[in-house]
Structures are given as structure tokens and as C-alpha cells.
Coordinates of C-alpha atoms in Angstrom, one line a residue:
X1 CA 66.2 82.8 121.6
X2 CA 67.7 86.5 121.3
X3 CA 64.6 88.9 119.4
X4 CA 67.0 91.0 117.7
X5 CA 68.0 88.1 115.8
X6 CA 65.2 86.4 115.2
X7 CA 63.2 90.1 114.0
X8 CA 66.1 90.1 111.1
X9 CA 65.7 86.9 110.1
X10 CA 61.7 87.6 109.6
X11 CA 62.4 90.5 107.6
X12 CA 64.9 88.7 105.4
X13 CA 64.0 84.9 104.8
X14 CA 61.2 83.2 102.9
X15 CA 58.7 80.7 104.7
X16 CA 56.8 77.5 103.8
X17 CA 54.6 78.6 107.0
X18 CA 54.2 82.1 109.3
X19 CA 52.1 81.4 112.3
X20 CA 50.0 84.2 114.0
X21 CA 49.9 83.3 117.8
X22 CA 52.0 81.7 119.5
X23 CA 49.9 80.7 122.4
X24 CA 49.4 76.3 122.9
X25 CA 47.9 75.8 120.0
X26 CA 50.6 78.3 117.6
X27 CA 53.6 76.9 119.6
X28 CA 52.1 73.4 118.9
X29 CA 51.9 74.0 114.9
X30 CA 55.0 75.5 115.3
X31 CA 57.2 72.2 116.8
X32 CA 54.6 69.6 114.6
X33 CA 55.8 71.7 111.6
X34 CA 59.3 72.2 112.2
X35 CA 59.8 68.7 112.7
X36 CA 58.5 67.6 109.3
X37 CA 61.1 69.7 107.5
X38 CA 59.3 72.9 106.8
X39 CA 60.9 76.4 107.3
X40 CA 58.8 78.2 109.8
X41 CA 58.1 81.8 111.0
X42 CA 56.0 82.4 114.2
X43 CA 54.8 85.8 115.2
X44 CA 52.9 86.4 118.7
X45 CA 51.0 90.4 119.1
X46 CA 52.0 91.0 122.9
X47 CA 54.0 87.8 124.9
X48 CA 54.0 84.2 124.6
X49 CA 50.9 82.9 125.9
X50 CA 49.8 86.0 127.2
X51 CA 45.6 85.3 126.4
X52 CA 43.7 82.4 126.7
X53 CA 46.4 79.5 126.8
X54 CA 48.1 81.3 130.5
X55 CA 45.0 81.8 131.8
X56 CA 43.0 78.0 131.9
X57 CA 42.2 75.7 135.0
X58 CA 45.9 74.0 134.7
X59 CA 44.1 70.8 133.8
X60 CA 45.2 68.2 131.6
X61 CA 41.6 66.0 131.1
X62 CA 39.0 64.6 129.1
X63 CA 36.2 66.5 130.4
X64 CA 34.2 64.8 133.2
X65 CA 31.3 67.0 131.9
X66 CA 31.6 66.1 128.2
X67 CA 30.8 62.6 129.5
X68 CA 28.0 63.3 131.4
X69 CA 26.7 64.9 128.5
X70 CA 27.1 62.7 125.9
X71 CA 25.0 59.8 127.8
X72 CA 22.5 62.4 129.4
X73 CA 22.0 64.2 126.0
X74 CA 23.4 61.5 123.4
X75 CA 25.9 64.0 122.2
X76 CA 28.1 61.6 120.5
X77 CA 30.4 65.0 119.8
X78 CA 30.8 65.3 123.5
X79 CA 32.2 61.8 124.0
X80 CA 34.3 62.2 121.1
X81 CA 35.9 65.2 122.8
X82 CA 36.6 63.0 126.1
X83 CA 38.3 60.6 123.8
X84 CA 40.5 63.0 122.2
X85 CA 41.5 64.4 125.5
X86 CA 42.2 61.4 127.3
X87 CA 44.6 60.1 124.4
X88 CA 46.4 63.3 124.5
X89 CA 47.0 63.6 128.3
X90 CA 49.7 60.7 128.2
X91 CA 51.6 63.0 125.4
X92 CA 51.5 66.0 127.5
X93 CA 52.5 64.1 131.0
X94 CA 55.4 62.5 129.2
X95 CA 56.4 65.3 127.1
X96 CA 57.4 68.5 130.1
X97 CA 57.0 65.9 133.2
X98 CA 58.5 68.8 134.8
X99 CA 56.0 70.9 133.9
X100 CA 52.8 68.5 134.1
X101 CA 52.2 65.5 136.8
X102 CA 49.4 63.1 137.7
X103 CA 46.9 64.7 140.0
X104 CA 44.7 63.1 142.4
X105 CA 41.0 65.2 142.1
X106 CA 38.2 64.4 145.2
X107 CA 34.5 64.9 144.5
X108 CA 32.7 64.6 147.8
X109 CA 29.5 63.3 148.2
X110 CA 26.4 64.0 151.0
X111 CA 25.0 60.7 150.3
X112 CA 25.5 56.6 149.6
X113 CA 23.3 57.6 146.1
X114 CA 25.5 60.7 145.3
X115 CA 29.0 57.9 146.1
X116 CA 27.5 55.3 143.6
X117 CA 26.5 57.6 140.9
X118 CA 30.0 59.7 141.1
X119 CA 31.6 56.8 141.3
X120 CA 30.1 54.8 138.2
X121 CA 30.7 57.9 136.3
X122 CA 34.3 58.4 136.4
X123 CA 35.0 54.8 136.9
X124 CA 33.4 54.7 132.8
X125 CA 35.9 58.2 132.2
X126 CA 39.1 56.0 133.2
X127 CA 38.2 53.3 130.7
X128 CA 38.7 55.8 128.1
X129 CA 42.1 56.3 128.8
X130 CA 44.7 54.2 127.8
X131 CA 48.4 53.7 128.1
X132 CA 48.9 57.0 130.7
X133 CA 49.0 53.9 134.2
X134 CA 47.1 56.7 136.2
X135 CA 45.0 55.5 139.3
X136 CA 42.4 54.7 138.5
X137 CA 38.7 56.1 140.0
X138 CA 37.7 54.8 143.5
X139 CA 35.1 55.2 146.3
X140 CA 36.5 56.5 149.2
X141 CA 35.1 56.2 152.8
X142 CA 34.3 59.4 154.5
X143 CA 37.7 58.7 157.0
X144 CA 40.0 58.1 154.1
X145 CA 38.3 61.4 152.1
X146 CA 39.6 63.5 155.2
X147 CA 42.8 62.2 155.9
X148 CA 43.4 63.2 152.2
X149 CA 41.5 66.5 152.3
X150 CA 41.2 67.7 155.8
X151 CA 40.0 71.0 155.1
X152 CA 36.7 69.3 153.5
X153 CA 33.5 69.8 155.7
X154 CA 33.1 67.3 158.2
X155 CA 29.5 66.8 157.6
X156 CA 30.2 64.8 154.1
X157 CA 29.5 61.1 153.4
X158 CA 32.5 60.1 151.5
X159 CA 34.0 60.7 148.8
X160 CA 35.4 60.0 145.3
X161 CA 38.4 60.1 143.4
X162 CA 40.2 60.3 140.4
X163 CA 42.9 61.1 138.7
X164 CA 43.8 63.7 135.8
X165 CA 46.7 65.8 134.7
X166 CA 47.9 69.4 136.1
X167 CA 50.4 71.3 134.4
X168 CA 51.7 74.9 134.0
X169 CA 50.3 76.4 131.2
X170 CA 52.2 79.3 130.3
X171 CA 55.4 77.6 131.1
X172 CA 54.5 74.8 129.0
X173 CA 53.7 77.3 126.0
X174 CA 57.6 78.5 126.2
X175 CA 58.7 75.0 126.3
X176 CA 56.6 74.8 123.1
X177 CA 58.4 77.8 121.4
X178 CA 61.7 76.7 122.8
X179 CA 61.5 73.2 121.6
X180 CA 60.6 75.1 117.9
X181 CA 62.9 77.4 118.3
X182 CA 65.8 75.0 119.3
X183 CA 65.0 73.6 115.7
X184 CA 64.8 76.2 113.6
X185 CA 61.6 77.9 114.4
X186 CA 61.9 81.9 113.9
X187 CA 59.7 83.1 116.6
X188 CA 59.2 87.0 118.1
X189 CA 56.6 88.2 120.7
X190 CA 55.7 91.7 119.9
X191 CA 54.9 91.5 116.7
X192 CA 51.6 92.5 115.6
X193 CA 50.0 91.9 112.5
X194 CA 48.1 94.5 110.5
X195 CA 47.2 93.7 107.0
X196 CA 47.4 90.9 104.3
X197 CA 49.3 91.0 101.2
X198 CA 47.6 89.5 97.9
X199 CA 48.9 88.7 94.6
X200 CA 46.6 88.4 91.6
X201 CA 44.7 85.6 92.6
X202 CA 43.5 86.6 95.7
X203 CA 45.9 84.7 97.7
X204 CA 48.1 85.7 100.4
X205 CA 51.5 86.3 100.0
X206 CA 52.8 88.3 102.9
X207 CA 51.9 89.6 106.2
X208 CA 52.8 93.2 107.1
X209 CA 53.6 93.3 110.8
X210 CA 54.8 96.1 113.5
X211 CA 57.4 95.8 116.1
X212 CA 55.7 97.4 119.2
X213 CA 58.8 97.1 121.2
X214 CA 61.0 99.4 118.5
X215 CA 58.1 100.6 116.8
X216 CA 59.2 99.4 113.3
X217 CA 57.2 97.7 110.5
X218 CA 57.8 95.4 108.1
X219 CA 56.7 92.4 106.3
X220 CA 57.0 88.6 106.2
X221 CA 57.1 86.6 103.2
X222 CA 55.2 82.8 103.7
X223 CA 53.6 80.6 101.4
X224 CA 51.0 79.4 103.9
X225 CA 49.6 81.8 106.4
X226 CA 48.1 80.2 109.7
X227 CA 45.7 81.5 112.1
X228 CA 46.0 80.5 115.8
X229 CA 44.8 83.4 117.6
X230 CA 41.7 81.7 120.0
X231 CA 39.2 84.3 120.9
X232 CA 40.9 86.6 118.3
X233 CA 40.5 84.5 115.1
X234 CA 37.7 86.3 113.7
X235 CA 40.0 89.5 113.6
X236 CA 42.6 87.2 111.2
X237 CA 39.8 85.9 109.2
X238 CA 38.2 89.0 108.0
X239 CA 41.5 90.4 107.5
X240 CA 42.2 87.6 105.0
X241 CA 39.1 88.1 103.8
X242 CA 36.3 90.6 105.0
X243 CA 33.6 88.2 103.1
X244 CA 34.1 85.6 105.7
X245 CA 31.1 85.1 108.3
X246 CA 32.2 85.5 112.0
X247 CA 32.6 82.2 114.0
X248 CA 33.9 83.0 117.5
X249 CA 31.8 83.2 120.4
X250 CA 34.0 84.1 123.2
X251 CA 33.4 82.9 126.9
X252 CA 34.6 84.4 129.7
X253 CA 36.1 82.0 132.8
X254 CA 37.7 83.2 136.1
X255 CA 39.7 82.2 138.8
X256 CA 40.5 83.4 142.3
X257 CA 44.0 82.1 143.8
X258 CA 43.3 81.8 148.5
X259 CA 45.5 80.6 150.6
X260 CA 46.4 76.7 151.0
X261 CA 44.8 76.9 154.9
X262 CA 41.4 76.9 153.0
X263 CA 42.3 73.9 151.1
X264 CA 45.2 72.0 152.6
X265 CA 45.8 68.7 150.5
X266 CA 48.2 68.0 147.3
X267 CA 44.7 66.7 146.0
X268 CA 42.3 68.4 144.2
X269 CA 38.2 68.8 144.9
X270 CA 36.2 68.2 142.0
X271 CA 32.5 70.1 142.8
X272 CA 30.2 68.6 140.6
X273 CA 27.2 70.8 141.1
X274 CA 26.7 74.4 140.5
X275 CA 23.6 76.8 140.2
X276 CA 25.2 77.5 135.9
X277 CA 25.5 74.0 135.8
X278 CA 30.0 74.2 135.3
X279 CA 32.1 72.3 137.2
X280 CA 34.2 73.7 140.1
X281 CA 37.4 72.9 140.7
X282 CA 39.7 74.0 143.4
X283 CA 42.8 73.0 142.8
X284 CA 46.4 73.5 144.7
X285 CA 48.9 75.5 142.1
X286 CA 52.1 76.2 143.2
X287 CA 51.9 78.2 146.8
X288 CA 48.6 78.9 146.4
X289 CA 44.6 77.2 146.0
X290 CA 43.2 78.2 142.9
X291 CA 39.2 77.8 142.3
X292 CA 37.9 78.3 139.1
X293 CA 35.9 79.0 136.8
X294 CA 33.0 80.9 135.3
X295 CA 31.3 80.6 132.4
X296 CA 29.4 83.9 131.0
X297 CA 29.7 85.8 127.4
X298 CA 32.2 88.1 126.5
X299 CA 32.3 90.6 124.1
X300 CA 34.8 93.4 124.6
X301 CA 38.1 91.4 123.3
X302 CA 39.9 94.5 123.4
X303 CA 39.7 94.6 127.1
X304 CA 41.8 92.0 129.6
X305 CA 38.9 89.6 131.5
X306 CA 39.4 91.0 134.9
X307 CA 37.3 89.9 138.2
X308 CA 34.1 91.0 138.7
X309 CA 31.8 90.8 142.1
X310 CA 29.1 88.5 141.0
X311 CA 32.3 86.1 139.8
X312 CA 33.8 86.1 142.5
X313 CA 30.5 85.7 145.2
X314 CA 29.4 82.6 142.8
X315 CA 32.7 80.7 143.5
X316 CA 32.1 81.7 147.6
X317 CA 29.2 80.4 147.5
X318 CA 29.7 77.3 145.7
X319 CA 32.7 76.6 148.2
X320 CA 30.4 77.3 151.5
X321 CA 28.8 73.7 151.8
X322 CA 32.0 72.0 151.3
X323 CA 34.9 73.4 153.4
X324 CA 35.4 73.2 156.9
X325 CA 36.5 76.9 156.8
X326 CA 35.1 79.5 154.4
X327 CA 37.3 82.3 152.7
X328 CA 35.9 85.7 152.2
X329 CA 36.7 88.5 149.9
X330 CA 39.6 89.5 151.9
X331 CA 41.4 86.5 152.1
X332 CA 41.5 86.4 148.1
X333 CA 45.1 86.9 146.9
X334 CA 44.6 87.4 143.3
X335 CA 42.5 86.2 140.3
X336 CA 43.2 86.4 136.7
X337 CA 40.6 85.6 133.5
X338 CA 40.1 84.1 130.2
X339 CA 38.7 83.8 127.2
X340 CA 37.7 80.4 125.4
X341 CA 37.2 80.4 121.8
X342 CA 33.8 78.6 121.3
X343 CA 32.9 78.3 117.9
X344 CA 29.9 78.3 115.9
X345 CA 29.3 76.1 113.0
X346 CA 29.2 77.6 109.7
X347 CA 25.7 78.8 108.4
X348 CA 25.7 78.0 104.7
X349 CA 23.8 81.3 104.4
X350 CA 20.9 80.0 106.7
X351 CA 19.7 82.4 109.4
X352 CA 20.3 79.8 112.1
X353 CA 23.9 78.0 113.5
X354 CA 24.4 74.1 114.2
X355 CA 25.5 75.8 118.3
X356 CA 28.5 75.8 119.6
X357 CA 31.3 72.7 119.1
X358 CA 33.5 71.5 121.3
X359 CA 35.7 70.1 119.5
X360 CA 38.3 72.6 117.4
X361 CA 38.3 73.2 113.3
X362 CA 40.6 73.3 110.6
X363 CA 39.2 76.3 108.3
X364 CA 40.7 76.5 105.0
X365 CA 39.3 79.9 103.4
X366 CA 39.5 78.8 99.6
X367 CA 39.5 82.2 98.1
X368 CA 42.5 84.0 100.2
X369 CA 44.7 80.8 101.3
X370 CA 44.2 81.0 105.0
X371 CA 44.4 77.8 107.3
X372 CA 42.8 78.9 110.7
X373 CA 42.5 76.8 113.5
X374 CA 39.6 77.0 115.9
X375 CA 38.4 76.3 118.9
X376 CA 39.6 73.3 121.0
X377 CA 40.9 73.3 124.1
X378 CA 44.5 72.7 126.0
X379 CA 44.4 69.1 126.3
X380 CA 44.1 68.8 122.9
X381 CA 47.0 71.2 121.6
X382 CA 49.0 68.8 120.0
X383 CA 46.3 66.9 118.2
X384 CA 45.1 70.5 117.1
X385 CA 48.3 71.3 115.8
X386 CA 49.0 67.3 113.8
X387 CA 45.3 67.8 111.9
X388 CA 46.8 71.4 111.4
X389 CA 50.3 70.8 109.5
X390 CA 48.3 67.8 107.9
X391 CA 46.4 69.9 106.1
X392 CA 49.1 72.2 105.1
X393 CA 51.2 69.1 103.9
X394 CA 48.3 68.2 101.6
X395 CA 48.9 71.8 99.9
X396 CA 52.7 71.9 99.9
X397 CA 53.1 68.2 98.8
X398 CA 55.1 67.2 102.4
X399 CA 53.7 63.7 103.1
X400 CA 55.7 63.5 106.2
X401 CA 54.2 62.3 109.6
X402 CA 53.3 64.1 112.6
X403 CA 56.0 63.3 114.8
X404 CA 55.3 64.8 118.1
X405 CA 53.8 62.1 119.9
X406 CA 56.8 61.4 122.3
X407 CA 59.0 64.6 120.8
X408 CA 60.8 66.0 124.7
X409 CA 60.0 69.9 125.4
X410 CA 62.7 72.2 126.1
X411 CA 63.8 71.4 129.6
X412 CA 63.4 67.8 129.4
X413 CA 65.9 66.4 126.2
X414 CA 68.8 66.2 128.6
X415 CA 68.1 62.2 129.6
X416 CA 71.1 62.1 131.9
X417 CA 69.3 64.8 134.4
X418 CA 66.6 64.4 136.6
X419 CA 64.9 66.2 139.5
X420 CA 66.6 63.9 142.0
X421 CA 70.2 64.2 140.8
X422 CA 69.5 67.7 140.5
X423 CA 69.0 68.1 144.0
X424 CA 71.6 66.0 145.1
X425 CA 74.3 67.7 142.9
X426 CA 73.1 70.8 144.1
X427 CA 72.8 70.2 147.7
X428 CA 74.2 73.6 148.9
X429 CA 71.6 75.4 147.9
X430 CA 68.0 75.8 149.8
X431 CA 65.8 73.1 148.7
X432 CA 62.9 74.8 147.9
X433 CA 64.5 77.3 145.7
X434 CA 66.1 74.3 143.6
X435 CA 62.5 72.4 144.0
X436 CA 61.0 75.8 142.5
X437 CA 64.3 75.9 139.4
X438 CA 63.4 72.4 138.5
X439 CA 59.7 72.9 138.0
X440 CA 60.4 75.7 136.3
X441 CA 63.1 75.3 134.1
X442 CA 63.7 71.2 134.6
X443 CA 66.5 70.4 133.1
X444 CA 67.5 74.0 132.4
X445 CA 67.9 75.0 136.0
X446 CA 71.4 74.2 135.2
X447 CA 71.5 77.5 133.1
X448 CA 70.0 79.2 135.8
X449 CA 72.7 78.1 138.1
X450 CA 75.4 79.3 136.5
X451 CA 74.1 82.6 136.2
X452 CA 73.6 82.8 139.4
X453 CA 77.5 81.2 140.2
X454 CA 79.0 84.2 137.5
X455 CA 77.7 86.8 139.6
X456 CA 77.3 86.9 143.4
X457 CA 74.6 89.8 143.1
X458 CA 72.5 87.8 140.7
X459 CA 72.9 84.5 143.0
X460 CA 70.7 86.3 145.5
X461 CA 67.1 86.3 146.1
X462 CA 64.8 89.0 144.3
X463 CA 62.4 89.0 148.0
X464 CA 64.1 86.9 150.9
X465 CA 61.3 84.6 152.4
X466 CA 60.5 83.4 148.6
X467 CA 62.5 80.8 146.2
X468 CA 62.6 83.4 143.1
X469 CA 66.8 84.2 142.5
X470 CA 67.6 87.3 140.5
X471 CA 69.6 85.0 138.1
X472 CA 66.2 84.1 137.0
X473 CA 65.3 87.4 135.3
X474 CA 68.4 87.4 133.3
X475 CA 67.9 84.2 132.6
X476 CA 64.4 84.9 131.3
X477 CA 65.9 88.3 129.2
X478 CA 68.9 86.6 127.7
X479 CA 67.0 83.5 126.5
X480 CA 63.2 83.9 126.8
X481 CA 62.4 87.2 125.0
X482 CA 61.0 88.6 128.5
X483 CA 60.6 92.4 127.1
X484 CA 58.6 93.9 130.1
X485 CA 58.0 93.2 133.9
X486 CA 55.0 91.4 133.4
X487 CA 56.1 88.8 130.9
X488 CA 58.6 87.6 134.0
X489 CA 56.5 88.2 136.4
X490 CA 53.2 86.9 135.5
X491 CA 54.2 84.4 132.6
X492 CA 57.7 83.0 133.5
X493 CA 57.4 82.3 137.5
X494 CA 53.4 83.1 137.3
X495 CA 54.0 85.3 140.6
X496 CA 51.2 87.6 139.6
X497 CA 48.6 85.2 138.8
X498 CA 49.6 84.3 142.6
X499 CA 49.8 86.8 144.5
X500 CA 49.2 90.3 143.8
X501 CA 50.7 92.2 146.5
X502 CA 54.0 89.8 146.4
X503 CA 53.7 91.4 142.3
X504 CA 54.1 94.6 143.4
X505 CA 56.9 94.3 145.8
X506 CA 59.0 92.7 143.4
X507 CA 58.5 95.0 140.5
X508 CA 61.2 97.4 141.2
X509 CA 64.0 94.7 141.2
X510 CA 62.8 92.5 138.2
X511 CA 62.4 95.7 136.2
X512 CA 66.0 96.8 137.1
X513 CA 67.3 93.3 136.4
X514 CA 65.3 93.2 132.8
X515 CA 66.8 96.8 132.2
X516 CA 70.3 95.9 132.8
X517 CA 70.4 92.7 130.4
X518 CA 68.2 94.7 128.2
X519 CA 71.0 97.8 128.0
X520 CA 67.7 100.5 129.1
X521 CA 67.9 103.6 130.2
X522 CA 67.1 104.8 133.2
X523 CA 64.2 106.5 131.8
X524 CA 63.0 103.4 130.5
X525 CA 63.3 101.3 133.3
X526 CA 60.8 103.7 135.3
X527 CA 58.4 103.6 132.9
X528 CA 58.0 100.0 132.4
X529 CA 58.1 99.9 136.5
X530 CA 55.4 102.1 136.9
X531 CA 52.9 100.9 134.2
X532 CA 53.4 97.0 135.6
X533 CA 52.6 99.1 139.1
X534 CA 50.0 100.9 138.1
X535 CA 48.5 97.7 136.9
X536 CA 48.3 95.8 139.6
X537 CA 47.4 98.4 141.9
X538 CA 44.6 98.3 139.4
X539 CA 43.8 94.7 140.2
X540 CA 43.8 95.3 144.0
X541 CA 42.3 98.3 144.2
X542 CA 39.1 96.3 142.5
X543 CA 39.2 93.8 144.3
X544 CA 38.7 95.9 147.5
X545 CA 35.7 97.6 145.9
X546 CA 34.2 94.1 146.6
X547 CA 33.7 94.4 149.9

């Protein structure tokens, strides 16, 4: 997946479909459309997954709260939304297993009353689910609730649990764009688009686009155009066609990442009750304990989500009657935020919407030609992506089937390799760096290796205390389109959405590696150092306005 190449082959060739976006649900139309024969361009403005689809709770699920709300408020939408989701989890589990698992998710209860209710409730979610053998929901005495979670306050009842999916999203998303790419997809981050061609009907014909990495424009030819740019759709739309009404209504989530000591289990906690009336989850990602998330409106698109005080004290205090310990400001390690894409029903010219739906849209704007796809969520990606390519078969004449059901993601089509005989054929190196490679890379961790075998300076570590190998970044340069510091760093090992100060100690070194694959200058290699810096230093330095 070398950009050079693919940029020439956008300038030159002809597509039956361009894609704008290439975050879950982009990458999804991408591999759904690929795979029924079309030829297919997709375009992303700054990196893969870099917006909405890197920054969610990691959860593959129905919605708990879509259920409660469809038999509280007889929103039949709501339960439709939990059935959609649970179907899909068993694609996305099977699909990556690498890259998504089972996860085990505790709510605990301060009463008998609380146990039963809880306990009903997501014993009716796991009927909804079928063919995906998870666990299924149990009651849980208040012994067997702490010997799972012993960081859980002492003064609960018992406890519930149940199982959904975890996965890691922006990894996911490049095993998306790989898998389309390994077929023919032509795909390039970087590449912004900035106006609509037209011919005499009114239709679109091509997109003109800019390179932001070498600053060139030029323009791709398609006979479908697709939008699948979340939060950002509305900017596509009226581009198409500045007639159109708006339709986003963006909603702003956080997360803060704390150390496991807070939460020590491989299980989840589910907190059912807040004073917004979300869900709180705290979940254990990777080397850290992520709790999330916030729900509040967001306007200024143009500006990355960052943490704000009020965010952060709300998921304190939710935490304080449930852990044996409570984390404060300074024991907060990073955060990151996001933006869903909620979307309003048309108006039909009425002064007044239908609200918000939960469930995503196929919009075909009849007088330019452009398919955009709103709303949805992760779980849902590949269904998203099916009614997507369905739509553009009906207008191409392609009567060909969906056939991504069961279709392996890059890093898990090699049948003959799995974690364990990874390990085992590997035993001479340290198993938590070939534990980190495999969830990582899965079946790829091969290429890794052998990078890291041609060159005795790229075999080493980037920090010593950490699994992260040097090999890696080259890795990611040579055949992930990492451009800049914090496409590695935050996308591609997710370091940054970690821990912030561990970002900025290895920025010098992964900038120096991405320069050397990369053939920068000196010059160059500073820069992009520095701004990735000056960025998190950013982060931190708000963070300790906090206290």
C-alpha cells in the first residue's frame, strides 16, 4: 500500500465508485464493493480513521440502552437498532479475531431489586443474539463479583454480567482498507476534497482533490460519488448540492485512559446510572483503563474534541460510589474525543424534524447523483456498508450479493497461522512484545519480524521497558501510508490515546524512523517532530489546568 502509487493511479484511471472517507464505515463500502466486481477509488482528508471511527468506546454491542428504551418508551426504532447490532457483532468477532474478542462487562448492583431488574434486562439483550456462543448474562453473588473485579467497592450487593465485543477500532479500520486494498481498492490518506464536477444534467462527474502531503491537485473521475464522512457529511452534501437541508447533529463523547490499579480485572464495569442519563463504561484497553463517555453538543467541527474540566469531573464522580480506590485528576494519563454523527430526519419543508435516529441512512440526492451514508454506529459498519453498495448496484445494474459476511481482514487470511504457533515459532523473542505484534498485526507480525531480522538497529526497541520495536515504524511507512508521527503513534499502536507523556518520549525516534523510510530531509524530520510535540504538550499542559 505505497501512496505514490496509488496517487497516480487516481489521477489516471476511471471509477465505477470514489469514496470520501475512509474511516469504518468508507473502508466498509470500500471491501463490500470491491468484492462485487466494481473498480473503486477511496480518498480519506487527513489519516485513516483519524475522526470519529479511532475515537469510540472499543465496543462491539447492541446497545443495552437502546433496549431499555424501546420497552420503557416503545421505541420500536430502538430495538431495531439492538437487533442490527447484535447480528453484526458475530461478523466483526470472526472477521479481525485478532483485533476483536469476547468481553466479559460487570454491572454492580447496591440491592437484591437493582440484581433482578439488571439481571432480567440483559438476560432479554442475550436472546437477541444469535449464532456469536457468547456467555450468556448471569447474576453474580457479591463474592464471585469481587474475585472478578477486586478493585469494585466493597460495600456492593452483587453483581451482573454479560458479555459483548471489544475491539480496536482504528486498527480495525486499516484492516478494512488493507483487505480493499489487497483487492484492488485505490485508497490515499491525504487527500482532500474541494469541489464537485458536473456535466449538463446536474450530475457529478468528478471530484477535484488536493494532495496536502505534496501540495498538488488534481481530479478523480467516478461514476458514483459516495459520502462517508460522519460528523462531516453535511460539508459533502452541500457541496454536491448547496440546495440540500443540513442533517448532522454532531455529539460530542470523551474518554479518560487511568491506570489498571484503579480498575484491575480483564472484565469490564457496565455503570448503568448517570446524572445525563448515558451509560458508563470503564473498560481495560490495552495497558491502560479507559472510562468513557460524554454526551453533550458539538458545533465547531473544525476543531479536534479535546477534554474539558466539567468532562472529565462527571466521569470522577460517576466512578466515586463504585471503586474501592478513586483516581483524581493527576492520575489521568490521557483522554482523547469524538464526534457521533446523529442525524435528523428530513423536514419535507416543515418547520419541525422527526428527532434524532439511531439507526444510519442511505441518502440518494436525486438532482446531483450523490449516495451519502449517515449516521450509524461501529457495530453496524458492515451492514452500513451492504445497504450502501446495494443501492449503488440498483444504479449501475450489478445484481451481485454482499459478500462480506465471513470475508477475513488483512491480518487474518493466512489459516495456517495462529497466535499460539506464533509464539511458539517465535520463542526467542520477549513474549509480551510478540503478544503486542500479534494483536496488532495478527497474522502480519510475520512482516514485522523480518524487518526487524534485516536490520539489527530496527530489531530493537523504540523505549526499553515497552513492547513497541523500531521495525514497526517502517513497517507502518513502507506498507500503511503512515505520513506523520501521529498517524503511528496515535492510530497504528494507539500509544497516544494511552499515554501522553509515553507520546512524547517516543516522538523523536518514530519521527527519525518515518523520515528515513520516507527519504526526508533533515529539515523535515524536525518539523513534523516538533508539531506532533507541540501537540501533545498541548494535551498535557490542559490537562494540568484542571487542577
Amino acid at each position: 500500500m505505497q501512496r505514490n502509487s496509488q496517487l497516480e493511479k487516481l489521477k489516471t484511471e476511471n471509477f465505477d465508485i470514489c469514496i470520501i472517507g475512509a474511516g469504518a464505515s468508507g473502508a466498509g463500502v470500500a471491501l463490500d464493493a470491491i468484492l462485487r466486481g466494481y473498480s473503486v477509488a477511496m480518498i480519506e482528508k487527513v489519516d485513516f480513521s483519524s475522526e470519529t471511527s479511532s475515537k469510540s468506546t472499543k465496543l462491539i454491542h447492541g446497545g443495552v440502552r437502546y433496549l431499555e428504551q424501546a420497552f420503557k418508551k416503545l421505541e420500536p426504532s430502538s430495538l431495531k437498532q439492538v437487533k442490527h447490532g447484535l447480528a453484526e457483532r458475530q461478523y466483526l468477532l470472526a472477521n479481525a479475531p485478532h483485533l476483536a474478542k469476547p468481553l466479559g462487562i460487570i454491572t454492580p448492583v447496591f440491592s437484591w431489586i437493582e440484581g433482578l431488574y439488571y439481571t432480567i434486562g440483559l438476560k432479554l439483550y442475550g436472546l437477541f443474539a444469535k449464532n456469536d456462543h457468547l456467555p450468556k448474562a448471569e447474576w453474580l453473588s457479591k463474592s464471585e463479583t469481587l474475585r472478578l473485579a477486586p478493585s469494585l467497592n466493597p460495600k456492593i450487593n452483587s453483581g451482573v454480567i454479560y458479555y459483548d465485543g471489544q475491539l480496536d477500532d482504528a486498527r480495525y479500520v486499516m484492516a478494512l482498507v488493507q483487505a480493499a486494498h489487497a483487492k484492488g481498492t485505490v485508497v490515499a490518506n491525504y487527500v482532500e476534497a474541494q469541489s464537485f464536477v458536473k456535466n449538463e444534467a446536474g450530475k457529478l462527474t468528478e471530484l477535484l482533490v488536493k494532495d496536502t502531503v505534496n501540495n498538488q491537485s488534481f481530479a478523480i473521475k467516478s461514476k458514483v460519488f459516495i459520502n462517508c464522512t460522519g460528523p462531516f457529511s453535511d460539508h459533502i452534501r452541500l457541496m454536491a448540492n448547496p440546495a440540500e437541508e443540513t442533517r448532522i447533529k454532531p455529539a460530542k463523547g470523551v474518554h479518560i485512559m487511568l491506570p489498571k490499579e484503579f480498575f484491575d480485572s480483564e472484565k469490564a464495569m457496565l455503570i448503568p446510572k448517570t446524572k445525563d442519563g448515558r451509560l458508563v463504561f470503564v473498560i481495560p484497553f490495552k495497558s491502560e483503563v479507559m472510562v468513557g463517555t460524554t454526551d453533550t453538543p458539538y458545533k465547531n467541527l473544525e476543531k479536534e474534541p479535546l477534554l474539558i474540566k466539567e468532562e472529565v469531573n462527571f466521569l470522577l464522580e460517576t466512578l466515586t460510589p463504585f471503586l474501592r480506590k478513586m483516581p483524581t485528576e493527576d492520575d489521568i494519563k490521557s483522554g482523547f474525543g469524538g464526534v457521533r454523527p446523529l442525524l435528523s430526519a428530513k423536514t419535507n419543508n416543515q418547520n419541525e424534524t422527526k428527532g434524532l435516529l439511531r439507526d444510519h441512512e442511505v441518502e440518494i440526492d436525486e438532482a446531483s447523483g450523490l449516495i451519502s451514508l449517515l449516521g450509524g454506529k461501529w457495530t453496524t459498519y458492515r451492514l452500513m456498508a451492504e445497504d450502501t453498495v446495494n443501492k449503488v448496484g440498483a444504479i449501475l445494474k450489478n445484481n451481485k450479493e454482499s459478500s462480506t459476511h465471513f470475508h477475513k481482514l488483512w491480518g487474518a487470511q493466512n489459516q495456517q497461522l495462529n497466535k499460539e504457533s506464533f509464539l511458539k515459532s517465535n520463542s526467542n523473542i520477549e513474549t509480551e512484545t510478540l503478544e503486542h505484534l500479534w494483536s496488532t498485526y495478527g497474522d502480519q507480525a510475520t512482516e514485522v519480524l523480518k524487518i526487524a531480522a534485516s536490520d539489527k538497529a530496527l530489531g530493537e526497541k523504540i523505549i526499553e521497558g515497552y513492547p513497541y520495536l523500531k521495525a514497526e515504524v517502517t513497517y507502518g511507512s513502507r506498507y500503511e501510508m503512515v505520513e506523520k508521527p501521529r498517524d503511528y503513534l496515535a492510530r497504528r499502536i494507539r500509544v497516544e490515546i494511552l499515554d501522553w507523556n509515553l507520546t512524547k518520549t517516543m516522538t523523536p525516534t518514530v519521527a527519525q524512523l518515518i523520515g528515513t523510510e520516507l527519504e526526508w530531509t533533515s529539515e523535515k524530520i524536525e518539523k513534523e517532530k516538533n508539531e506532533y510535540e507541540s501537540l501533545i504538550e498541548g494535551f498535557i499542559s490542559a490537562k494540568n489546568k484542571f487542577e
